[in-house]
mmCIF file of C-alpha atoms in Angstrom:
data_model
loop_
_atom_site.group_PDB
_atom_site.id
_atom_site.type_symbol
_atom_site.label_atom_id
_atom_site.label_comp_id
_atom_site.label_asym_id
_atom_site.label_seq_id
_atom_site.Cartn_x
_atom_site.Cartn_y
_atom_site.Cartn_z
ATOM 1 C CA UNK H 1176 -19.794 -0.099 -7.325
ATOM 2 C CA UNK H 1177 -17.519 2.123 -8.545
ATOM 3 C CA UNK H 1178 -15.789 2.632 -12.322
ATOM 4 C CA UNK H 1179 -12.318 1.541 -12.709
ATOM 5 C CA UNK H 1180 -9.657 0.365 -15.609
ATOM 6 C CA UNK H 1181 -6.898 -1.790 -15.118
ATOM 7 C CA UNK H 1182 -3.562 -0.796 -17.232
ATOM 8 C CA UNK H 1183 -2.655 -2.442 -20.272
ATOM 9 C CA UNK H 1184 0.655 -4.222 -20.129
ATOM 10 C CA UNK H 1185 3.304 -1.795 -21.450
ATOM 11 C CA UNK H 1186 1.294 1.509 -20.805
ATOM 12 C CA UNK H 1187 2.138 3.276 -17.054
ATOM 13 C CA UNK H 1188 -0.114 5.312 -15.444
ATOM 14 C CA UNK H 1189 1.909 8.607 -15.875
ATOM 15 C CA UNK H 1190 1.680 8.588 -20.076
ATOM 16 C CA UNK H 1191 -1.056 11.669 -20.573
ATOM 17 C CA UNK H 1192 -2.800 8.865 -23.530
ATOM 18 C CA UNK H 1193 -2.956 6.352 -20.698
ATOM 19 C CA UNK H 1194 -4.775 8.635 -17.998
ATOM 20 C CA UNK H 1195 -7.071 10.385 -21.123
ATOM 21 C CA UNK H 1196 -8.025 7.553 -22.548
ATOM 22 C CA UNK H 1197 -8.829 5.707 -18.781
ATOM 23 C CA UNK H 1198 -10.745 8.897 -17.818
ATOM 24 C CA UNK H 1199 -13.032 9.066 -20.924
ATOM 25 C CA UNK H 1200 -13.301 5.689 -20.202
ATOM 26 C CA UNK H 1201 -14.370 5.866 -16.658
ATOM 27 C CA UNK H 1202 -16.897 8.918 -17.221
ATOM 28 C CA UNK H 1203 -18.719 6.018 -19.889
ATOM 29 C CA UNK H 1204 -19.239 3.611 -16.977
ATOM 30 C CA UNK H 1205 -20.459 6.136 -14.738
ATOM 31 C CA UNK H 1206 -22.883 7.540 -16.966
ATOM 32 C CA UNK H 1207 -23.949 3.115 -17.919
ATOM 33 C CA UNK H 1208 -23.860 2.459 -13.685
ATOM 34 C CA UNK H 1209 -26.347 4.796 -13.562
ATOM 35 C CA UNK H 1210 -28.315 4.108 -15.939
ATOM 36 C CA UNK H 1211 -28.456 0.414 -14.512
ATOM 37 C CA UNK H 1212 -29.681 1.732 -11.478
ATOM 38 C CA UNK H 1213 -32.254 4.047 -12.448
ATOM 39 C CA UNK H 1214 -33.991 1.298 -15.102
ATOM 40 C CA UNK H 1215 -33.931 -2.017 -13.168
ATOM 41 C CA UNK H 1216 -33.313 -0.496 -8.889
ATOM 42 C CA UNK H 1217 -36.052 0.788 -7.121
ATOM 43 C CA UNK H 1218 -35.903 3.931 -5.774
ATOM 44 C CA UNK H 1219 -33.434 5.052 -8.502
ATOM 45 C CA UNK H 1220 -35.847 6.660 -11.247
ATOM 46 C CA UNK H 1221 -35.306 9.569 -10.054
ATOM 47 C CA UNK H 1222 -31.902 10.144 -9.442
ATOM 48 C CA UNK H 1223 -29.283 12.311 -11.421
ATOM 49 C CA UNK H 1224 -25.276 12.052 -11.105
ATOM 50 C CA UNK H 1225 -24.812 15.411 -9.476
ATOM 51 C CA UNK H 1226 -20.573 14.913 -10.614
ATOM 52 C CA UNK H 1227 -17.908 13.093 -10.806
ATOM 53 C CA UNK H 1228 -14.182 12.898 -10.415
ATOM 54 C CA UNK H 1229 -12.095 15.819 -11.441
ATOM 55 C CA UNK H 1230 -9.158 12.946 -12.238
ATOM 56 C CA UNK H 1231 -8.130 9.728 -11.026
ATOM 57 C CA UNK H 1232 -7.460 8.049 -7.815
ATOM 58 C CA UNK H 1233 -4.354 5.882 -9.346
ATOM 59 C CA UNK H 1234 -3.702 2.743 -6.919
ATOM 60 C CA UNK H 1235 -0.305 1.874 -8.422
ATOM 61 C CA UNK H 1236 2.237 3.768 -10.319
ATOM 62 C CA UNK H 1237 5.911 4.687 -9.603
ATOM 63 C CA UNK H 1238 8.348 1.678 -6.956
ATOM 64 C CA UNK H 1239 12.128 2.223 -6.657
ATOM 65 C CA UNK H 1240 13.625 -0.811 -6.726
ATOM 66 C CA UNK H 1241 15.850 -0.788 -4.368
ATOM 67 C CA UNK H 1242 18.372 -3.051 -1.776
ATOM 68 C CA UNK H 1243 16.066 -5.390 -0.697
ATOM 69 C CA UNK H 1244 12.013 -5.434 -1.999
ATOM 70 C CA UNK H 1245 9.458 -6.775 0.773
ATOM 71 C CA UNK H 1246 6.931 -9.630 -0.494
ATOM 72 C CA UNK H 1247 4.205 -11.218 0.866
ATOM 73 C CA UNK H 1248 5.784 -13.730 2.089
ATOM 74 C CA UNK H 1249 7.809 -11.008 4.622
ATOM 75 C CA UNK H 1250 4.371 -9.987 5.058
ATOM 76 C CA UNK H 1251 2.322 -13.268 6.596
ATOM 77 C CA UNK H 1252 5.326 -14.186 8.582
ATOM 78 C CA UNK H 1253 5.447 -11.572 10.133
ATOM 79 C CA UNK H 1254 9.239 -11.643 9.114
ATOM 80 C CA UNK H 1255 11.865 -9.312 11.982
ATOM 81 C CA UNK H 1256 14.479 -7.037 10.163
ATOM 82 C CA UNK H 1257 17.689 -5.917 11.742
ATOM 83 C CA UNK H 1258 17.416 -2.830 9.604
ATOM 84 C CA UNK H 1259 13.455 -2.742 10.638
ATOM 85 C CA UNK H 1260 12.391 1.458 10.682
ATOM 86 C CA UNK H 1261 8.712 0.717 11.146
ATOM 87 C CA UNK H 1262 5.936 -2.308 12.570
ATOM 88 C CA UNK H 1263 3.279 -2.264 10.127
ATOM 89 C CA UNK H 1264 -0.250 -4.351 10.901
ATOM 90 C CA UNK H 1265 -1.829 -3.519 8.103
ATOM 91 C CA UNK H 1266 -2.700 -6.393 5.732
ATOM 92 C CA UNK H 1267 -2.909 -6.197 1.683
ATOM 93 C CA UNK H 1268 -5.581 -5.164 -0.034
ATOM 94 C CA UNK H 1269 -5.543 -5.675 -3.416
ATOM 95 C CA UNK H 1270 -6.923 -5.671 -6.917
ATOM 96 C CA UNK H 1271 -5.301 -7.822 -9.516
ATOM 97 C CA UNK H 1272 -5.769 -7.321 -12.652
ATOM 98 C CA UNK H 1273 -8.545 -9.985 -13.457
ATOM 99 C CA UNK H 1274 -10.807 -7.430 -11.275
ATOM 100 C CA UNK H 1275 -10.704 -9.984 -7.984
ATOM 101 C CA UNK H 1276 -10.043 -8.269 -5.113
ATOM 102 C CA UNK H 1277 -9.668 -9.665 -1.912
ATOM 103 C CA UNK H 1278 -8.902 -8.744 1.897
ATOM 104 C CA UNK H 1279 -7.641 -10.708 4.166
ATOM 105 C CA UNK H 1280 -7.077 -9.728 7.924
ATOM 106 C CA UNK H 1281 -4.330 -12.361 7.879
ATOM 107 C CA UNK H 1282 -1.143 -10.916 8.989
ATOM 108 C CA UNK H 1283 0.047 -9.950 12.358
ATOM 109 C CA UNK H 1284 2.467 -7.603 12.294
ATOM 110 C CA UNK H 1285 5.366 -6.834 11.198
ATOM 111 C CA UNK H 1286 8.702 -5.141 9.663
ATOM 112 C CA UNK H 1287 9.206 -2.617 6.912
ATOM 113 C CA UNK H 1288 13.146 -3.170 6.182
ATOM 114 C CA UNK H 1289 15.157 0.776 5.844
ATOM 115 C CA UNK H 1290 16.877 -0.878 2.918
ATOM 116 C CA UNK H 1291 13.608 -1.041 0.944
ATOM 117 C CA UNK H 1292 13.285 2.382 1.003
ATOM 118 C CA UNK H 1293 17.323 2.966 -0.167
ATOM 119 C CA UNK H 1294 17.479 2.719 -3.377
ATOM 120 C CA UNK H 1295 19.928 0.045 -5.500
ATOM 121 C CA UNK H 1296 20.546 1.932 -8.833
ATOM 122 C CA UNK H 1297 21.351 5.596 -6.878
ATOM 123 C CA UNK H 1298 23.213 5.900 -3.642
ATOM 124 C CA UNK H 1299 21.064 9.044 -2.292
ATOM 125 C CA UNK H 1300 18.042 8.695 -3.107
ATOM 126 C CA UNK H 1301 14.658 7.443 -1.133
ATOM 127 C CA UNK H 1302 11.155 6.791 -1.254
ATOM 128 C CA UNK H 1303 8.855 6.542 1.449
ATOM 129 C CA UNK H 1304 4.920 4.770 1.279
ATOM 130 C CA UNK H 1305 4.021 3.116 -1.635
ATOM 131 C CA UNK H 1306 6.564 4.053 -3.858
ATOM 132 C CA UNK H 1307 9.383 1.920 -2.181
ATOM 133 C CA UNK H 1308 10.980 -1.685 -2.699
ATOM 134 C CA UNK H 1309 8.116 -3.674 -2.686
ATOM 135 C CA UNK H 1310 6.267 -6.095 -4.808
ATOM 136 C CA UNK H 1311 2.367 -5.682 -5.787
ATOM 137 C CA UNK H 1312 1.073 -7.521 -3.004
ATOM 138 C CA UNK H 1313 2.961 -6.239 -0.398
ATOM 139 C CA UNK H 1314 2.798 -2.743 -2.016
ATOM 140 C CA UNK H 1315 -1.826 -3.594 -1.507
ATOM 141 C CA UNK H 1316 -0.877 -3.016 2.153
ATOM 142 C CA UNK H 1317 1.625 -0.442 2.300
ATOM 143 C CA UNK H 1318 0.123 2.160 -0.067
ATOM 144 C CA UNK H 1319 -2.334 2.844 3.416
ATOM 145 C CA UNK H 1320 -1.873 6.418 5.104
ATOM 146 C CA UNK H 1321 0.072 4.829 8.343
ATOM 147 C CA UNK H 1322 2.719 2.827 6.654
ATOM 148 C CA UNK H 1323 3.294 6.042 4.461
ATOM 149 C CA UNK H 1324 3.656 8.086 7.805
ATOM 150 C CA UNK H 1325 5.799 5.823 9.250
ATOM 151 C CA UNK H 1326 8.115 5.209 6.568
ATOM 152 C CA UNK H 1327 7.430 9.186 5.521
ATOM 153 C CA UNK H 1328 9.083 9.770 9.312
ATOM 154 C CA UNK H 1329 12.059 6.741 9.448
ATOM 155 C CA UNK H 1330 12.732 8.459 5.658
ATOM 156 C CA UNK H 1331 13.049 12.482 6.525
ATOM 157 C CA UNK H 1332 15.190 11.406 9.753
ATOM 158 C CA UNK H 1333 17.588 9.244 7.561
ATOM 159 C CA UNK H 1334 17.964 12.133 5.283
ATOM 160 C CA UNK H 1335 18.122 14.567 8.024
ATOM 161 C CA UNK H 1336 20.960 12.472 9.915
ATOM 162 C CA UNK H 1337 22.968 11.568 6.951
ATOM 163 C CA UNK H 1338 23.195 15.806 5.733
ATOM 164 C CA UNK H 1339 24.368 16.331 9.699
ATOM 165 C CA UNK H 1340 27.128 13.703 8.981
ATOM 166 C CA UNK H 1341 28.246 14.429 5.490
ATOM 167 C CA UNK H 1342 27.475 10.865 3.945
ATOM 168 C CA UNK H 1343 24.723 10.003 1.829
ATOM 169 C CA UNK H 1344 21.271 7.768 2.989
ATOM 170 C CA UNK H 1345 22.709 4.439 1.548
ATOM 171 C CA UNK H 1346 26.363 4.841 3.739
ATOM 172 C CA UNK H 1347 24.343 5.756 6.988
ATOM 173 C CA UNK H 1348 24.364 2.915 10.596
ATOM 174 C CA UNK H 1349 20.749 2.493 10.446
ATOM 175 C CA UNK H 1350 21.554 2.194 13.662
ATOM 176 C CA UNK H 1351 21.898 5.425 13.634
ATOM 177 C CA UNK H 1352 18.137 6.176 12.131
ATOM 178 C CA UNK H 1353 16.935 3.776 14.410
ATOM 179 C CA UNK H 1354 17.960 4.886 17.797
ATOM 180 C CA UNK H 1355 16.496 9.236 16.632
ATOM 181 C CA UNK H 1356 13.105 7.459 15.586
ATOM 182 C CA UNK H 1357 12.560 5.623 19.276
ATOM 183 C CA UNK H 1358 13.673 9.141 20.894
ATOM 184 C CA UNK H 1359 10.363 10.051 18.169
ATOM 185 C CA UNK H 1360 8.346 7.280 19.687
ATOM 186 C CA UNK H 1361 8.015 5.010 17.469
ATOM 187 C CA UNK H 1362 7.845 1.734 17.904
ATOM 188 C CA UNK H 1363 10.588 0.526 14.597
ATOM 189 C CA UNK H 1364 9.936 -3.845 14.544
ATOM 190 C CA UNK H 1365 7.433 -6.304 15.988
ATOM 191 C CA UNK H 1366 10.263 -7.714 18.893
ATOM 192 C CA UNK H 1367 9.326 -4.574 20.682
ATOM 193 C CA UNK H 1368 5.948 -5.045 21.015
ATOM 194 C CA UNK H 1369 4.268 -7.394 23.853
ATOM 195 C CA UNK H 1370 3.349 -11.140 23.529
ATOM 196 C CA UNK H 1371 -0.238 -10.306 24.342
ATOM 197 C CA UNK H 1372 -0.203 -7.806 21.351
ATOM 198 C CA UNK H 1373 1.262 -10.170 18.869
ATOM 199 C CA UNK H 1374 -1.557 -12.725 20.287
ATOM 200 C CA UNK H 1375 -4.516 -10.156 19.847
ATOM 201 C CA UNK H 1376 -3.611 -10.227 16.245
ATOM 202 C CA UNK H 1377 -3.213 -14.349 16.193
ATOM 203 C CA UNK H 1378 -6.791 -14.144 17.584
ATOM 204 C CA UNK H 1379 -8.198 -11.947 15.178
ATOM 205 C CA UNK H 1380 -6.690 -13.956 11.966
ATOM 206 C CA UNK H 1381 -8.114 -16.886 13.394
ATOM 207 C CA UNK H 1382 -11.102 -15.590 14.266
ATOM 208 C CA UNK H 1383 -11.539 -13.675 10.321
ATOM 209 C CA UNK H 1384 -10.462 -16.990 8.789
ATOM 210 C CA UNK H 1385 -13.197 -19.019 10.752
ATOM 211 C CA UNK H 1386 -15.254 -16.672 9.525
ATOM 212 C CA UNK H 1387 -14.407 -16.601 5.751
ATOM 213 C CA UNK H 1388 -15.016 -20.724 5.926
ATOM 214 C CA UNK H 1389 -19.597 -20.285 7.556
#
């Protein structure tokens, strides 16, 4: 059990007052949770709070508006893109504003397109990981470490190639980026996966969903 505080509409996780208010409130929550355990759960009578975190863990923050926005449907349908620069197998893990949470393994590997990292408004700006262009549910999957590492590698590769070729990351030929990533050993699209691998994910999905109905 942890303390959390949804950010109100119109507020942002980079505004000092909102961060300060959240930190104060979450520390109060931590003490309230501890007192509830101490007073009601056997074994917690002599428990103590040793420390609380020195800063907040923000789940959501800046995201660019890219030339393409990855959607929940893209992820669930295992969509393939011609400009794919990474293949992801991470399902969504969202916390919604009403405090509900769900983690359902209901996907097979899907593509992350280069266009989702390319800013729609600026010629030479790339964003990787959870800062790329995606909806909230998809963000709850692509924010994880492995997708962030893969998109970060793709962004760095694209930036280096653009510099070398004297062009911008918006105008670079994505085929060159894909070839470079393949040379680094990366799988950039689910089309590169064997049928056996895809079937394994389908089996996991069926098993998970069957377990939810039991």
